[in-house]
PDB file of C-alpha atoms in Angstrom:
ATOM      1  CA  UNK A  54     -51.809  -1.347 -63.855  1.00  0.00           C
ATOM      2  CA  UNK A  55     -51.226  -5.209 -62.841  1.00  0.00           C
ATOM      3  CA  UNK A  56     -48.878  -7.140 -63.503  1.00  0.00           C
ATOM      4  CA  UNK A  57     -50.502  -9.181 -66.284  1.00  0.00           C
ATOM      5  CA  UNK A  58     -51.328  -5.740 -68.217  1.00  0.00           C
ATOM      6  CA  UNK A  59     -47.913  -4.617 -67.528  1.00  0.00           C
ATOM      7  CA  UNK A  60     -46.529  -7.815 -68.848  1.00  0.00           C
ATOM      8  CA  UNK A  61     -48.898  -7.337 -72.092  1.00  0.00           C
ATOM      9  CA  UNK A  62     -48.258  -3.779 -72.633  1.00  0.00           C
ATOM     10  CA  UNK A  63     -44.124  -4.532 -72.723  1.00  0.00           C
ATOM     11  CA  UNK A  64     -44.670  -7.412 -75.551  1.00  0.00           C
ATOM     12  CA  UNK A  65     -47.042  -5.731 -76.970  1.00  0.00           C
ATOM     13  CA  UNK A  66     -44.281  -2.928 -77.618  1.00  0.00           C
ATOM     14  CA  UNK A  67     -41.012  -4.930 -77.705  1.00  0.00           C
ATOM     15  CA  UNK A  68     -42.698  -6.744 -80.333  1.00  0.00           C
ATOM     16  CA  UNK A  69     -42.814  -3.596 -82.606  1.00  0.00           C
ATOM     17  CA  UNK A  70     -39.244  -2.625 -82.379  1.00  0.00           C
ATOM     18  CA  UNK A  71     -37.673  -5.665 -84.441  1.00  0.00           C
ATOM     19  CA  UNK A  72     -34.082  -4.038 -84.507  1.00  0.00           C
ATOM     20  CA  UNK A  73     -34.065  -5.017 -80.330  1.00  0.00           C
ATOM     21  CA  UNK A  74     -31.655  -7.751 -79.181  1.00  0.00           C
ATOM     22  CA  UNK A  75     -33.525 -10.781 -76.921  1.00  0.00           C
ATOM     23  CA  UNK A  76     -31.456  -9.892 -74.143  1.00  0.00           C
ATOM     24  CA  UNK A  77     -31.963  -6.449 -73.405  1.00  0.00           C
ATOM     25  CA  UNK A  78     -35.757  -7.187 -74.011  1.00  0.00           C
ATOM     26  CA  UNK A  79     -36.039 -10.000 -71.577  1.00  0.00           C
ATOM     27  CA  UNK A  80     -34.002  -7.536 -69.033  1.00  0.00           C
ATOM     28  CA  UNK A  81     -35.914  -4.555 -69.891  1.00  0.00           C
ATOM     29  CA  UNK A  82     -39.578  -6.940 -69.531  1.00  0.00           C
ATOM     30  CA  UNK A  83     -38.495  -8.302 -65.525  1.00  0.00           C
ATOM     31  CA  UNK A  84     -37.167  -4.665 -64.747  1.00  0.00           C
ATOM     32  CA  UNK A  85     -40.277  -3.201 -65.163  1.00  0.00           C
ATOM     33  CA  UNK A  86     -42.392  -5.542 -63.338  1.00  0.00           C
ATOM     34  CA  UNK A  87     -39.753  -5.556 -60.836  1.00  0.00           C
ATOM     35  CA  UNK A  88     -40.100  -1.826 -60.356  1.00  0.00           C
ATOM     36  CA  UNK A  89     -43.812  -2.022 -60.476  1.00  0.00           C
ATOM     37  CA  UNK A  90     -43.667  -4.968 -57.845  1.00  0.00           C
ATOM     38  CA  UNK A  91     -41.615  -2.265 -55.184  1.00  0.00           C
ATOM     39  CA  UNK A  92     -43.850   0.789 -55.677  1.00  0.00           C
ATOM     40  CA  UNK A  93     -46.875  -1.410 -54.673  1.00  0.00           C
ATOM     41  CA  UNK A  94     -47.660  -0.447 -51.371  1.00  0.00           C
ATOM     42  CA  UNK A  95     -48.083  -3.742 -48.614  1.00  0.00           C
ATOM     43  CA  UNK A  96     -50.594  -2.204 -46.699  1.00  0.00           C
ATOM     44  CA  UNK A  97     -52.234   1.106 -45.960  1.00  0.00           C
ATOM     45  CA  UNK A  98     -50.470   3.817 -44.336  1.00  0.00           C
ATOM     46  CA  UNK A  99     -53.020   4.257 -41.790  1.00  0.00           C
ATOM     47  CA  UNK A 100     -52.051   0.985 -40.706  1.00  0.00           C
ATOM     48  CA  UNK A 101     -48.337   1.315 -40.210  1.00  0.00           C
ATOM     49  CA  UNK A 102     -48.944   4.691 -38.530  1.00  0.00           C
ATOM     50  CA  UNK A 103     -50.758   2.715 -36.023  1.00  0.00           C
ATOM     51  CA  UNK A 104     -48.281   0.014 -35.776  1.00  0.00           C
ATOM     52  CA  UNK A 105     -45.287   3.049 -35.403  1.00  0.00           C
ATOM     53  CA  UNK A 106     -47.148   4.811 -32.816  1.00  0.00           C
ATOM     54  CA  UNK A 107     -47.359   1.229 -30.453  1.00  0.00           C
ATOM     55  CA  UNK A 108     -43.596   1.114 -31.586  1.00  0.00           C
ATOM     56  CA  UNK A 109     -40.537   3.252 -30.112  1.00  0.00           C
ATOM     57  CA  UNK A 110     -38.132   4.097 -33.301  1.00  0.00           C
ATOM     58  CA  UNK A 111     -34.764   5.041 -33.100  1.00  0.00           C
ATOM     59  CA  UNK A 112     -34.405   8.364 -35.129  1.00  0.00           C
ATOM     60  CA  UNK A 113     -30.951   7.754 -37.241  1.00  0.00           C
ATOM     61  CA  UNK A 114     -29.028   9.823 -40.341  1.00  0.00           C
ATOM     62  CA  UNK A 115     -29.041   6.690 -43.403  1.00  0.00           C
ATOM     63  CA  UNK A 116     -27.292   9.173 -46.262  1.00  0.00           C
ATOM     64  CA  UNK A 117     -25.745  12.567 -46.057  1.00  0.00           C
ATOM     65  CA  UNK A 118     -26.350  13.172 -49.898  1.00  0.00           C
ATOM     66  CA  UNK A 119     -23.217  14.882 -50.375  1.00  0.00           C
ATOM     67  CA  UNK A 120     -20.579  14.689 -53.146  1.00  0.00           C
ATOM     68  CA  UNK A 121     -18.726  12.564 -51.623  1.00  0.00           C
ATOM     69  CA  UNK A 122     -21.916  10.008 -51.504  1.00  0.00           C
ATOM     70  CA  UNK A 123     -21.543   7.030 -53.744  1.00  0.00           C
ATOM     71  CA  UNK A 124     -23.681   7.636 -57.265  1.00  0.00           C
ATOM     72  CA  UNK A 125     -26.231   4.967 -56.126  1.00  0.00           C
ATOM     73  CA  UNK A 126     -27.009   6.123 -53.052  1.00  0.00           C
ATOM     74  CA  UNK A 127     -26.990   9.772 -54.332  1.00  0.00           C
ATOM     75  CA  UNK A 128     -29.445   8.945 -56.949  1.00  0.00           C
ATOM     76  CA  UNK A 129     -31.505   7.194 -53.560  1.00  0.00           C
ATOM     77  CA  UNK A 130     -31.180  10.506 -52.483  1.00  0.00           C
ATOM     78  CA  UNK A 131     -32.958  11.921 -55.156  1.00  0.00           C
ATOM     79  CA  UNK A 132     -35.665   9.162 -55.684  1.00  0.00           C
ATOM     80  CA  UNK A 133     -36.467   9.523 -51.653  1.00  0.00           C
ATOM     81  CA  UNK A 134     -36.698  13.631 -51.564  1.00  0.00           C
ATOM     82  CA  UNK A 135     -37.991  14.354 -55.119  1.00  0.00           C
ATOM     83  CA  UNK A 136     -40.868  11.661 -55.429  1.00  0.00           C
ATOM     84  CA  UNK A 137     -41.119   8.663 -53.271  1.00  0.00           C
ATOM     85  CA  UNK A 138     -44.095  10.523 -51.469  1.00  0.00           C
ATOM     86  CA  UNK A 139     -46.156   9.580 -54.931  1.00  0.00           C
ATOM     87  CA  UNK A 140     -45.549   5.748 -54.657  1.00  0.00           C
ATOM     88  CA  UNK A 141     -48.687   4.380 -52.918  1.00  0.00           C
ATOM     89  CA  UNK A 142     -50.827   7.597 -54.720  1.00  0.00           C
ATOM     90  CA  UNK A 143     -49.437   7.230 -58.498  1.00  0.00           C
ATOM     91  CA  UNK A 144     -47.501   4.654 -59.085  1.00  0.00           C
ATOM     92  CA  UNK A 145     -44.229   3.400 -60.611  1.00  0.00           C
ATOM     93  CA  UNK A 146     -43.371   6.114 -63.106  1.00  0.00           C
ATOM     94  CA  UNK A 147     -44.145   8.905 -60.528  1.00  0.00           C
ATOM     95  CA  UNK A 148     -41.914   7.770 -58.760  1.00  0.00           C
ATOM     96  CA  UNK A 149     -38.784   6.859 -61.150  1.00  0.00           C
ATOM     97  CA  UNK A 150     -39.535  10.375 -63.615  1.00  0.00           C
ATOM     98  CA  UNK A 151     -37.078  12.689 -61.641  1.00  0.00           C
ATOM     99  CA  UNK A 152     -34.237   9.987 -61.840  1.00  0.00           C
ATOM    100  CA  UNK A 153     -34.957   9.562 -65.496  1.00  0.00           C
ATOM    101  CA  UNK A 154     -34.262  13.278 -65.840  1.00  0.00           C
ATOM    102  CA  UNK A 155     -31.232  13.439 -64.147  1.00  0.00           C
ATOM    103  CA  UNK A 156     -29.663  10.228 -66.756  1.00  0.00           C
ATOM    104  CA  UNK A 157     -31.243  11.844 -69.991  1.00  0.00           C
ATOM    105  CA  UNK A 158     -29.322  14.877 -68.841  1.00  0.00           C
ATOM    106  CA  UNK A 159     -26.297  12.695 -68.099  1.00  0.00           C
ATOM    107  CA  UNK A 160     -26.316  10.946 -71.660  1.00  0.00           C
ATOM    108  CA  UNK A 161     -27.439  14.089 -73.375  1.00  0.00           C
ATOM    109  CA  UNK A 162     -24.146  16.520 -71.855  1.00  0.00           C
ATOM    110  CA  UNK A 163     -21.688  13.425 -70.809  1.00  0.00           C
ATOM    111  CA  UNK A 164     -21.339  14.884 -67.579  1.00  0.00           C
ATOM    112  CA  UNK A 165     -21.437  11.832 -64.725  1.00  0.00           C
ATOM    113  CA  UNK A 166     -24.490  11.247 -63.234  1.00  0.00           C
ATOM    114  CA  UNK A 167     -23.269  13.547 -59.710  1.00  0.00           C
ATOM    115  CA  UNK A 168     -21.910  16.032 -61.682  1.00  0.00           C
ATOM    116  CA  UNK A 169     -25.295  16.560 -63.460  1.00  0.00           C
ATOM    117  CA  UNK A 170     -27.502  16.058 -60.103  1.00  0.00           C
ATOM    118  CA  UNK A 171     -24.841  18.539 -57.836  1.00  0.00           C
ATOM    119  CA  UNK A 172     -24.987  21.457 -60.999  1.00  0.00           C
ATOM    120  CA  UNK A 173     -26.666  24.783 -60.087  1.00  0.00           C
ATOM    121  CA  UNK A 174     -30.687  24.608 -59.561  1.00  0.00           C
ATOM    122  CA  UNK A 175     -30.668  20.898 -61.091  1.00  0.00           C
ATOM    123  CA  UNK A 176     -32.592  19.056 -57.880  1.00  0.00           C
ATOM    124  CA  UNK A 177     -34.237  21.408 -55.637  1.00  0.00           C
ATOM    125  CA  UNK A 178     -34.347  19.624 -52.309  1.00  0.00           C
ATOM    126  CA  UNK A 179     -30.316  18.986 -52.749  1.00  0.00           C
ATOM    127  CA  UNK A 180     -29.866  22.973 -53.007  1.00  0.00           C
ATOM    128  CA  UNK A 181     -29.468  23.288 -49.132  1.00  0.00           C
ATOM    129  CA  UNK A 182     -25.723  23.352 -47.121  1.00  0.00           C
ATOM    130  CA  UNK A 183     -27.099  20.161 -45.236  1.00  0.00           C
ATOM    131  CA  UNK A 184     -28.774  17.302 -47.440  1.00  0.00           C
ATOM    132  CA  UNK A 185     -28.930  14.152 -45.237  1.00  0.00           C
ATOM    133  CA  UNK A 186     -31.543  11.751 -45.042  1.00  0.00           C
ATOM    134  CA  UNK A 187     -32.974  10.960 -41.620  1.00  0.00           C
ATOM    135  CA  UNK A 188     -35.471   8.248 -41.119  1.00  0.00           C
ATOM    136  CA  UNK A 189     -37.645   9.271 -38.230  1.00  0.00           C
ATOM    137  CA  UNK A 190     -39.951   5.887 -38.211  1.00  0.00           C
ATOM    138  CA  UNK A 191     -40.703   2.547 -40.037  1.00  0.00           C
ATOM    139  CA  UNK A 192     -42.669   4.244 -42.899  1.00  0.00           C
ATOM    140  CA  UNK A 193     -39.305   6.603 -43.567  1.00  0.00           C
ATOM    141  CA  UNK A 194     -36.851   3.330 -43.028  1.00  0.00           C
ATOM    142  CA  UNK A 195     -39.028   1.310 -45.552  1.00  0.00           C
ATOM    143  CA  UNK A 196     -38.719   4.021 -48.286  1.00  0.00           C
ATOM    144  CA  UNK A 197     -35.255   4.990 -48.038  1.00  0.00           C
ATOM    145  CA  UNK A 198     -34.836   0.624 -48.796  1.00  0.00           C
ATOM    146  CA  UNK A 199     -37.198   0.940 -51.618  1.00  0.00           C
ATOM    147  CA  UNK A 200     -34.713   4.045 -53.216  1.00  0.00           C
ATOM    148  CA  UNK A 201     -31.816   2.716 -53.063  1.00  0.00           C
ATOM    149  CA  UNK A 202     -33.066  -0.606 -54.410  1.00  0.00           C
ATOM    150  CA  UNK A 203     -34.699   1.481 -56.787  1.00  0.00           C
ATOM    151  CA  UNK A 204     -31.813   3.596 -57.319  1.00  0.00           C
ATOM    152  CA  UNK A 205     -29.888   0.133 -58.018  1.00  0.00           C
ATOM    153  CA  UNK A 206     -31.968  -0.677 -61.274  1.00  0.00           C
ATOM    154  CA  UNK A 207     -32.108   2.422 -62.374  1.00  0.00           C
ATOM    155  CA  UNK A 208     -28.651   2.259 -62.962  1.00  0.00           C
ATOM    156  CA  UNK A 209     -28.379  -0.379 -64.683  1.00  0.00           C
ATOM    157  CA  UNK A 210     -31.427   0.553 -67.065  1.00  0.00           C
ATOM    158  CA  UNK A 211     -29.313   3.916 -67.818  1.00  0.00           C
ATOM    159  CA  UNK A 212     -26.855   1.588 -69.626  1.00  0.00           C
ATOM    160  CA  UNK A 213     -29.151  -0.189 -71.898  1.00  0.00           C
ATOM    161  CA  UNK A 214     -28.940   0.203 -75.753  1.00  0.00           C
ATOM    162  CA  UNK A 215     -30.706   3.175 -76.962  1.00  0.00           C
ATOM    163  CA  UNK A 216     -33.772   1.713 -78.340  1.00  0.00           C
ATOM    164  CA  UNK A 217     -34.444  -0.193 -75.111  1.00  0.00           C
ATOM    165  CA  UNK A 218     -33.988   2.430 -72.769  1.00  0.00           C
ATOM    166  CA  UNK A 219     -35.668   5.075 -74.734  1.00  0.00           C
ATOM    167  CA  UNK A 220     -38.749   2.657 -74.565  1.00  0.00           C
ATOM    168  CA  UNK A 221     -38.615   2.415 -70.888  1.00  0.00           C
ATOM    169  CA  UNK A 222     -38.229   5.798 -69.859  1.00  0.00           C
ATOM    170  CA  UNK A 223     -41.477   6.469 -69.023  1.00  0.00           C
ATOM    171  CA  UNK A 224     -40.671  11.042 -69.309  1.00  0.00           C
ATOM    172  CA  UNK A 225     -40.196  10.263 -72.851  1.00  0.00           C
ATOM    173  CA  UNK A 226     -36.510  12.104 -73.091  1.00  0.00           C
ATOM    174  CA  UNK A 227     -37.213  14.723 -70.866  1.00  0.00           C
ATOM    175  CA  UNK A 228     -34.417  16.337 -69.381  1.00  0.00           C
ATOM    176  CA  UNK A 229     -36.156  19.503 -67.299  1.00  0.00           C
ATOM    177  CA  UNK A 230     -39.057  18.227 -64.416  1.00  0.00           C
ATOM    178  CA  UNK A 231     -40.809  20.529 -61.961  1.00  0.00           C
ATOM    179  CA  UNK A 232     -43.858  20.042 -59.426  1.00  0.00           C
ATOM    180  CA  UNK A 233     -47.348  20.620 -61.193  1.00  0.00           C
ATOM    181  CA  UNK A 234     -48.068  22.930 -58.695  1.00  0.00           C
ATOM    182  CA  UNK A 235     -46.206  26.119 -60.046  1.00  0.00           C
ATOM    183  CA  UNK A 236     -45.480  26.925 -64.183  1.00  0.00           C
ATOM    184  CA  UNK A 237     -41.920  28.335 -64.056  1.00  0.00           C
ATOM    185  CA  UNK A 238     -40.789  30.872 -66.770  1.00  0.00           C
ATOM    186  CA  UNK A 239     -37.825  28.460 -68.230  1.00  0.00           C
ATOM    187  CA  UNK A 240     -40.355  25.812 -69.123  1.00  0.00           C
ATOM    188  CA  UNK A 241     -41.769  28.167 -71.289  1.00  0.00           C
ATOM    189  CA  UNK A 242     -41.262  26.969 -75.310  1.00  0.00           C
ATOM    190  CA  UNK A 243     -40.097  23.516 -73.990  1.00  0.00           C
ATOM    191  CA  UNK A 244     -41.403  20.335 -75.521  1.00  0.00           C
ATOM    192  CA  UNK A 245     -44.085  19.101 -72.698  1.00  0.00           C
ATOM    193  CA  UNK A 246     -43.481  15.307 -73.017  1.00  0.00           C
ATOM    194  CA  UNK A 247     -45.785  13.778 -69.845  1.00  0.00           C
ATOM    195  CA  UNK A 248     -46.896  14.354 -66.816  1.00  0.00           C
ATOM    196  CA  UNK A 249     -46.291  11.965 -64.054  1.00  0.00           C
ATOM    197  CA  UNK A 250     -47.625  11.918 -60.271  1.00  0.00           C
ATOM    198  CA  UNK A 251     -46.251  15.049 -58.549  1.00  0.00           C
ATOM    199  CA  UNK A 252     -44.171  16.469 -61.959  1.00  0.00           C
ATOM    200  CA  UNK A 253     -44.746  17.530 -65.116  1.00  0.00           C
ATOM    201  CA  UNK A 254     -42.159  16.958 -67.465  1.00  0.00           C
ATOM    202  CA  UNK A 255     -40.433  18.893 -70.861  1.00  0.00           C
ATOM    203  CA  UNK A 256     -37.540  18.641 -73.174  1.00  0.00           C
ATOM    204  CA  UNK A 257     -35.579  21.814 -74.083  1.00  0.00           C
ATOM    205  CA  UNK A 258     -32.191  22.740 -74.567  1.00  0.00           C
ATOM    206  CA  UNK A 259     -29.686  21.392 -71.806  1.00  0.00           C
TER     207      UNK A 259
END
C-alpha cells in the first residue's frame, strides 16, 4: 500500500469514529505513514550484499536484551528477532504485530511492558541464557536502527486513547502470536483475529 492509499484508508476510518479527539487523529494519521515510510526497503538486498561483500564490517554487540535493558530498546529487541526479517517481504504490520502483542498483553494484565515480554514462554527468541544482538554487516546495522526507531513510536502509540489505538493495532487485540509455520495446542479455541507476514495471530485468555 502507498502512501496516498494509506493516507485515504486512515480518513476514511478516523472519519467514522466521531467520539475521536483531532489530536490523537492527526498523531495516529503521520504515525502510520511514518511507520510505513521505515519498513520500505531503499534498495534490494541483492544490492547491499554486494556493496557488504566490497566492504570490511566490524562485527559489534548493539543490545544485550536483558532485564536490565531499557524498555525501548528491549522492545527493539523484540521487533529485530521476532519479525524484522518480514519488512522488505510483507510490510509494515508484519513487522510491528509481535510488539502489538506484547502492549495488548501489557494493558490487558497491567504488568510493565518487560515484565510481560521477560514472563515464561512469552517471546521465543528471548528464552535463551544469552539474548544480545550482534550486527554482523550493514544490512544487520540498518535494521537494528529501524527497531529501535520503530520501537520508539510504538511506545508512544501504546499510550493513545483507547479508540485510537485500538484502530491502529493492526492484530486487532490479539494478545497470543506464533509463526504460521506450526499450529500449537494452546491456540486451540482462541479467537483467530489476523494473520500478518511471518505470524498468525489470536485472542484468548491472558
Amino acid at each position: 500500500m502507498d502512501h496516498k492509499s494509506l493516507t485515504y484508508t486512515l480518513e476514511h476510518r478516523l472519519r467514522l469514529n466521531k467520539k475521536l479527539s483531532v489530536g490523537p487523529i492527526i498523531n495516529s494519521l503521520v504515525l502510520a505513514i511514518g511507520l510505513l515510510g521505515l519498513c520500505a526497503p531503499n534498495q534490494s538486498e541483492a544490492s547491499q550484499r554486494a556493496i557488504i561483500s566490497a566492504n570490511k564490517y566490524k562485527v559489534h554487540t548493539v543490545s544485550q536484551c536483558s532485564k536490565k535493558t531499557p524498555t525501548k530498546e528491549l522492545l527493539a529487541c523484540v521487533l529485530y528477532k521476532e519479525s524484522i526479517g518480514d519488512k522488505d517481504r510483507y510490510g509494515m504490520n508484519a513487522v510491528v504485530g509481535p510488539a502489538f502483542v506484547l502492549i495488548n498483553r501489557s494493558k490487558q494484565s497491567g504488568e510493565t511492558l518487560k515484565e510481560v515480554i521477560f514472563k515464561e514462554g512469552a517471546v521465543s527468541s528471548l528464552r535463551h541464557k544469552t539474548n544480545k544482538i550482534v550486527v554482523r554487516n550493514k544490512i544487520d546495522e540498518e535494521a537494528w536502527k529501524t527497531s529501535l526507531v520503530m520501537a520508539k513510536q510504538l511506545l508512544k502509540v501504546s499510550k493513545y486513547p483507547e479508540g485510537v489505538y485500538a484502530w491502529v493495532d493492526p492484530t486487532r487485540g490479539a494478545n497470543y502470536y506464533y509463526h504460521k509455520s506450526i499450529k500449537p495446542d494452546w491456540s486451540k479455541g482462541m479467537k483467530l483475529t489476523a494473520r500478518l507476514g511471518s505470524h498468525v495471530y489470536r485472542y484468548g485468555e491472558y
